[in-house]
CSV table of N, CA and C in Angstrom, one decimal:
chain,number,residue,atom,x,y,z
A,12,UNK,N,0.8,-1.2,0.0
A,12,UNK,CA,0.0,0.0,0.0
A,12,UNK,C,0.9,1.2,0.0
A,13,UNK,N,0.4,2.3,-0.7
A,13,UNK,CA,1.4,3.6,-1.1
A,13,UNK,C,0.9,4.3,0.4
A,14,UNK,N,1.9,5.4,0.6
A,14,UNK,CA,1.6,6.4,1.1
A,14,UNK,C,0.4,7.1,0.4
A,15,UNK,N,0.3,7.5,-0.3
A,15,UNK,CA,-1.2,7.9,-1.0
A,15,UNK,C,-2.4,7.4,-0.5
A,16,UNK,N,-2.4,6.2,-0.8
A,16,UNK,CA,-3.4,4.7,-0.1
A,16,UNK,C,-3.7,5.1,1.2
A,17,UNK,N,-2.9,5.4,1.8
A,17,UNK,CA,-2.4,5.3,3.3
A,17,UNK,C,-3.1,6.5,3.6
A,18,UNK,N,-3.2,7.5,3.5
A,18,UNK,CA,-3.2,8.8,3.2
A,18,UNK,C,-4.8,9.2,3.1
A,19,UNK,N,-5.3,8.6,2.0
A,19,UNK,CA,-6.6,8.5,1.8
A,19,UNK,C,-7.6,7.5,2.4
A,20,UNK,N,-6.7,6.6,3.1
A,20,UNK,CA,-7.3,5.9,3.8
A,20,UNK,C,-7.6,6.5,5.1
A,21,UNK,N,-6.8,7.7,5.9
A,21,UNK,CA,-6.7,7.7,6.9
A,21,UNK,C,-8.3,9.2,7.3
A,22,UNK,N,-8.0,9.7,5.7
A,22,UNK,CA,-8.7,11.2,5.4
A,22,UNK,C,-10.3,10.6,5.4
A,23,UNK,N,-10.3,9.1,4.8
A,23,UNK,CA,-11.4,8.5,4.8
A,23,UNK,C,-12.7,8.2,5.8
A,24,UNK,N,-11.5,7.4,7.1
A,24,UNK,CA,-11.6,7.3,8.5
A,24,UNK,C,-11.9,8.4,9.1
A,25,UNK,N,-11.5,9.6,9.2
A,25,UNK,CA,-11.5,10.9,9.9
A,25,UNK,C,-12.6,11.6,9.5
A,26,UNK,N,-13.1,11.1,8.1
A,26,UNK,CA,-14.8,11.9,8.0
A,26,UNK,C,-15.4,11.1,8.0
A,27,UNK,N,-15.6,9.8,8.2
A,27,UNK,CA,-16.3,8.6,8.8
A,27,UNK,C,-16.6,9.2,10.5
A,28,UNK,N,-15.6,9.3,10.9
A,28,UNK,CA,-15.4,9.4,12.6
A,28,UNK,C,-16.8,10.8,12.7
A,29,UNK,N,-16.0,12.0,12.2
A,29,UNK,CA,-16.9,13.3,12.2
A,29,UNK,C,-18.3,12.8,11.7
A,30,UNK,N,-18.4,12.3,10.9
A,30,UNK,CA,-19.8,12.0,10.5
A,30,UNK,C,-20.3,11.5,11.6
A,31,UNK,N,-19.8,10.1,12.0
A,31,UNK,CA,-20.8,9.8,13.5
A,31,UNK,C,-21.1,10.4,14.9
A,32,UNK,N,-19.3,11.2,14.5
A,32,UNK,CA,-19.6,12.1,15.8
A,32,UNK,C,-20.9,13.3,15.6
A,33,UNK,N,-21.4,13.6,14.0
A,33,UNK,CA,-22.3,14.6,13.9
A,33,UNK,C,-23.9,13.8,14.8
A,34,UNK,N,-23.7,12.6,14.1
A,34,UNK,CA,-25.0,11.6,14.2
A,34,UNK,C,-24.7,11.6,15.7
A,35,UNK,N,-23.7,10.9,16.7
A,35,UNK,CA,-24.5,10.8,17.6
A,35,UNK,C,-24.4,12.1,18.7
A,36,UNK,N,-24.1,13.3,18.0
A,36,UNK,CA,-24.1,14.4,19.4
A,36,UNK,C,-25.6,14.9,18.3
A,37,UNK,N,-26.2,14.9,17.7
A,37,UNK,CA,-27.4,15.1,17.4
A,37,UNK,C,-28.6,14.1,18.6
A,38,UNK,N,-27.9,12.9,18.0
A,38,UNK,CA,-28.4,12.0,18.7
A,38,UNK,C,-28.5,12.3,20.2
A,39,UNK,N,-27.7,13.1,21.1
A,39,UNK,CA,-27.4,13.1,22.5
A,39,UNK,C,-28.3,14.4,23.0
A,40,UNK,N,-28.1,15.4,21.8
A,40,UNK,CA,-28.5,16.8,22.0
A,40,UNK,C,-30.3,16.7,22.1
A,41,UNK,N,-30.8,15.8,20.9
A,41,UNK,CA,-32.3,15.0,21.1
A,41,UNK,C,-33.1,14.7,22.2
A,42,UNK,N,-31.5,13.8,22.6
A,42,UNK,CA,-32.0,13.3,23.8
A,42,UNK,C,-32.3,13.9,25.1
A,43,UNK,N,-31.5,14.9,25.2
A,43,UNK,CA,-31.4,15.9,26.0
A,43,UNK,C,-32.3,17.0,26.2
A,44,UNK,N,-32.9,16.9,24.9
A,44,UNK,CA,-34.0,18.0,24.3
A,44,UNK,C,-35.3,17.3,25.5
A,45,UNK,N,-35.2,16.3,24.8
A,45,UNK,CA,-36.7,15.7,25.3
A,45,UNK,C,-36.3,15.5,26.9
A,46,UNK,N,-35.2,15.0,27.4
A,46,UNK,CA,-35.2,14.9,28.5
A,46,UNK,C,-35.9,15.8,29.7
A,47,UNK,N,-35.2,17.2,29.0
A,47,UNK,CA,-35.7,18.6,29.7
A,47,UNK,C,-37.1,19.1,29.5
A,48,UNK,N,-37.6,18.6,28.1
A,48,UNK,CA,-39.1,18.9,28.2
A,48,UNK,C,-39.7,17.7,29.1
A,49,UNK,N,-39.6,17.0,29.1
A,49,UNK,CA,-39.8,15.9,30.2
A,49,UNK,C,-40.1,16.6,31.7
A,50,UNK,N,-38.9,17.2,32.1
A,50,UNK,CA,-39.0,17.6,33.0
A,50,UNK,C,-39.6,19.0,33.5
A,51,UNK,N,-39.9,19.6,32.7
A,51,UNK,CA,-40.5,21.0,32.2
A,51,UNK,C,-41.7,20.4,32.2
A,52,UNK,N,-42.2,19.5,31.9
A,52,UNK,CA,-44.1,19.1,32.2
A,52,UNK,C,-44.2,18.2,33.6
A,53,UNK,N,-43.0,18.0,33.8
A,53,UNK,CA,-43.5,17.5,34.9
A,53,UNK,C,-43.3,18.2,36.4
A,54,UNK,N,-42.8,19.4,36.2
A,54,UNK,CA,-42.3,20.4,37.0
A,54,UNK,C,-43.5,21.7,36.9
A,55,UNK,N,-44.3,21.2,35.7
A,55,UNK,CA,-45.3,22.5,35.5
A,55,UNK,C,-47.0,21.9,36.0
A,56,UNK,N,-46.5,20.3,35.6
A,56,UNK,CA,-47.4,19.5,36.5
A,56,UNK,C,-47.8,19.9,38.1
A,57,UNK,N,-46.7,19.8,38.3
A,57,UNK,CA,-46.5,19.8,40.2
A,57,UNK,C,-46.7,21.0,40.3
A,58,UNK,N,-46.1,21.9,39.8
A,58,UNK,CA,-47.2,23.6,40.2
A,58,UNK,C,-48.8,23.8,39.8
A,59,UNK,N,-48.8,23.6,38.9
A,59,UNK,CA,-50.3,23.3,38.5
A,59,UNK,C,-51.1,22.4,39.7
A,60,UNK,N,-50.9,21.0,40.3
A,60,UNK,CA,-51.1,20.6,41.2
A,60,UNK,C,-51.3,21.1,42.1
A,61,UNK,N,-49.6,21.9,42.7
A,61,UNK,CA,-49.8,22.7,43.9
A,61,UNK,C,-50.7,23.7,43.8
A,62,UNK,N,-50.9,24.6,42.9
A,62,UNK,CA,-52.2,25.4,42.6
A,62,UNK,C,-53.3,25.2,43.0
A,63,UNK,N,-53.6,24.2,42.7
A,63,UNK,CA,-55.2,23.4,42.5
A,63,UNK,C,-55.0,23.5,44.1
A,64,UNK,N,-54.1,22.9,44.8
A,64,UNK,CA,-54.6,22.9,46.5
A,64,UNK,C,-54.2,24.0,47.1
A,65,UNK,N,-53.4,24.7,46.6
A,65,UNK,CA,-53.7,26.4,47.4
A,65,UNK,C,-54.8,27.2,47.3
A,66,UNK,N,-55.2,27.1,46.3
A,66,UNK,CA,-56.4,27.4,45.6
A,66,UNK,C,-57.8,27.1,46.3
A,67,UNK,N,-57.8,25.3,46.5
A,67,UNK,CA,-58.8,24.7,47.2
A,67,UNK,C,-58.7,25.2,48.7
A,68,UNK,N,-57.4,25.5,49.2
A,68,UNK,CA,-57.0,26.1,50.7
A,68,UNK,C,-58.1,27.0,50.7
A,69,UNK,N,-57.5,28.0,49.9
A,69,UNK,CA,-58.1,29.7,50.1
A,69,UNK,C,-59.9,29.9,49.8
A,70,UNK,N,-60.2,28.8,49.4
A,70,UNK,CA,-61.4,28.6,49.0
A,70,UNK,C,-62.3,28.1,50.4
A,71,UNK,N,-61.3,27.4,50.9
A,71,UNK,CA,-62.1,26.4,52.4
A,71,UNK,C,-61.8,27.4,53.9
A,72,UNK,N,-60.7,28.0,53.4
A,72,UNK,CA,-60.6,29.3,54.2
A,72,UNK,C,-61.7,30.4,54.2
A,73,UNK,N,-62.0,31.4,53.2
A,73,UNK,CA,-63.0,31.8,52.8
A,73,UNK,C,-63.7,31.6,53.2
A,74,UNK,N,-64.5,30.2,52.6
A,74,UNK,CA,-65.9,29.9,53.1
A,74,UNK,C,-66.5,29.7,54.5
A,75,UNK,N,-65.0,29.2,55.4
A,75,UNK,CA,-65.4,29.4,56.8
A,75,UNK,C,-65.5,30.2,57.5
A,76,UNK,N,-64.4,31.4,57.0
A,76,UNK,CA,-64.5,33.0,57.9
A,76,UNK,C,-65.7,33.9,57.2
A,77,UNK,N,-66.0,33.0,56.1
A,77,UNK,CA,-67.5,34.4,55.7
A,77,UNK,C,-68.6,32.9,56.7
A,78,UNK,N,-68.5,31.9,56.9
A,78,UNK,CA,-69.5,31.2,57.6
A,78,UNK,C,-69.4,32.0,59.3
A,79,UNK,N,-68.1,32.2,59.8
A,79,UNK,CA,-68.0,32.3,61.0
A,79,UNK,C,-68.5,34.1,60.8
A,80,UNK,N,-68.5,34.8,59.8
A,80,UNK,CA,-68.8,36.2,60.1
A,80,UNK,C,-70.3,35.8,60.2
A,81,UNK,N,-71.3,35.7,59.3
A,81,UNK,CA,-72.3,35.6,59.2
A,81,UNK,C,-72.8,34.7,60.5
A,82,UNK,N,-72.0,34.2,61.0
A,82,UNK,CA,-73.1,33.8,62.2
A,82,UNK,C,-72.8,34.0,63.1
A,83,UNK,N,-71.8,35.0,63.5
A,83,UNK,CA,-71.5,36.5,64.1
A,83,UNK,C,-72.4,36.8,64.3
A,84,UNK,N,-73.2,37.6,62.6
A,84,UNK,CA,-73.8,38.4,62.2
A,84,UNK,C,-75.3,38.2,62.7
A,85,UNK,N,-75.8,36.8,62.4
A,85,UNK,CA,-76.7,36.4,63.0
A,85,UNK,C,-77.2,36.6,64.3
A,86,UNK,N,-76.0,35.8,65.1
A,86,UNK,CA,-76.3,35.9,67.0
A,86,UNK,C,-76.1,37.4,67.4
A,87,UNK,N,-75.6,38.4,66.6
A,87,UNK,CA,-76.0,39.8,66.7
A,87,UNK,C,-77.0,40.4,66.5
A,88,UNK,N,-77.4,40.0,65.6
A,88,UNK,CA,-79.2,40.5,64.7
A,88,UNK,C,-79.9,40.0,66.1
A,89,UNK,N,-80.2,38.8,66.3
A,89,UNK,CA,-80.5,37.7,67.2
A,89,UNK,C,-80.9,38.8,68.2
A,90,UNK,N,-79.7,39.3,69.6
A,90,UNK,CA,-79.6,40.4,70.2
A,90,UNK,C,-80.7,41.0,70.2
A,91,UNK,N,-80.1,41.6,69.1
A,91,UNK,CA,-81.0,43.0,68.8
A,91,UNK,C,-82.1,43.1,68.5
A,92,UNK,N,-82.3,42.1,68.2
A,92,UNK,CA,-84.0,41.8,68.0
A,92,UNK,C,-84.9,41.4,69.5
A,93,UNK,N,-83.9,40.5,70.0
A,93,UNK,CA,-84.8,40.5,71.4
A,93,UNK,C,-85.0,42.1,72.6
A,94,UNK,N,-83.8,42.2,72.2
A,94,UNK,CA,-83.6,43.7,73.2
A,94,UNK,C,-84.6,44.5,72.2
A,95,UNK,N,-85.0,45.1,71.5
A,95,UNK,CA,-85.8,45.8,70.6
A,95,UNK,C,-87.6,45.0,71.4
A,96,UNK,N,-87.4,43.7,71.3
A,96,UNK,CA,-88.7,42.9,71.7
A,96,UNK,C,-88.9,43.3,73.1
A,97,UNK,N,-88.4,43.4,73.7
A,97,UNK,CA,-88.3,43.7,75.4
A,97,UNK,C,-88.5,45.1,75.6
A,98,UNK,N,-87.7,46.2,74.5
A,98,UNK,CA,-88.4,47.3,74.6
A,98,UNK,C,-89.6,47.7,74.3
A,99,UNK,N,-90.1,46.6,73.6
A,99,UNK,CA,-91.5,47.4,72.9
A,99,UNK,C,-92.8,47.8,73.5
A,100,UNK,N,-93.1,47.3,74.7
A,100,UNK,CA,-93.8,47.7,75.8
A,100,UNK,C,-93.7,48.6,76.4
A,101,UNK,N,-92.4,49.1,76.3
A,101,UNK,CA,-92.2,50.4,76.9
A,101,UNK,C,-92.2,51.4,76.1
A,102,UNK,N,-91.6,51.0,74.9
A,102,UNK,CA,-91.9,52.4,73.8
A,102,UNK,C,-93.1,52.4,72.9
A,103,UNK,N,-94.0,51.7,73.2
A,103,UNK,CA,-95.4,51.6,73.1
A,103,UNK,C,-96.4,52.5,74.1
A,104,UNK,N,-95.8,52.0,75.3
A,104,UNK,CA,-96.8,53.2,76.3
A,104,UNK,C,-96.1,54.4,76.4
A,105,UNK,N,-94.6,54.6,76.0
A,105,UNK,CA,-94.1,55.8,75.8
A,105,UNK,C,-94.7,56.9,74.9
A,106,UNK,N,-94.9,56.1,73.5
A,106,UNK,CA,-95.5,57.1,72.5
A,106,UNK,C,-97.4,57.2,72.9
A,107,UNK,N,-97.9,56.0,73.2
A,107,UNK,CA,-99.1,56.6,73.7
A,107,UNK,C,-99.3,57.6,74.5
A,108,UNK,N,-98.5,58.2,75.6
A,108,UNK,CA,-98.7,58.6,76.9
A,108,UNK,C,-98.3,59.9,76.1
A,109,UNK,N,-97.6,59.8,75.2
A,109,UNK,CA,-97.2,60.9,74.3
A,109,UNK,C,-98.6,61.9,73.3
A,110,UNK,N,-99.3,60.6,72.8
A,110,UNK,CA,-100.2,61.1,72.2
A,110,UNK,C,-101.2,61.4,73.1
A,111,UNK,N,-101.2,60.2,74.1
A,111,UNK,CA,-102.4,61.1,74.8
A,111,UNK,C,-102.4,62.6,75.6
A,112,UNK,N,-101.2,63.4,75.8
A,112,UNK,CA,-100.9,64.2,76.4
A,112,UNK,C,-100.9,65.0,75.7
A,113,UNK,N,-101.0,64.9,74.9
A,113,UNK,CA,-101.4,66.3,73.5
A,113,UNK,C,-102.7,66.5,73.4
């Protein structure tokens, strides 16, 4: 075999090599691709998730402190209704005693 031979043999080899090195860092960079989207849905998953139950939190929160205001609101009204009820015999012969005195 010539130096020539030899020569072109080796020039041959060396863009053989590059060539597979193109194929497999394509191949790696692919893989890599998808790896990270992989991880990017499954990272947007689990916020999305956690969402859904902070969300459900703030919701069961809410609904209890407007339950606990409103029935506040209630045994206040409640109050006030009886004390109003208790007065009313008296601001009944109040304003009579009123009209009759005119």
């Amino acid at each position: 075999m010539s130096i020539l031979d030899t020569i072109a043999e080796a020039e041959a080899r060396a863009t053989q090599i590059r060539n597979d090195a193109r194929v497999e860092s394509r191949e790696m960079l692919r893989t890599m691709e998808q790896n990270a989207l992989s991880k990017q849905k499954h990272a947007l998953d689990a916020c999305r998730s956690d969402q859904e139950k902070l969300a459900e939190e703030a919701r069961v929160k809410a609904r209890l402190s407007m339950d606990d205001s409103l029935r506040k609101q209630d045994d206040q009204d409640q109050k006030f209704a009886e004390d109003a009820r208790k007065r009313l015999a008296d601001t009944v012969s109040f304003v009579l005693e009123r009209i009759v005195d005119q």
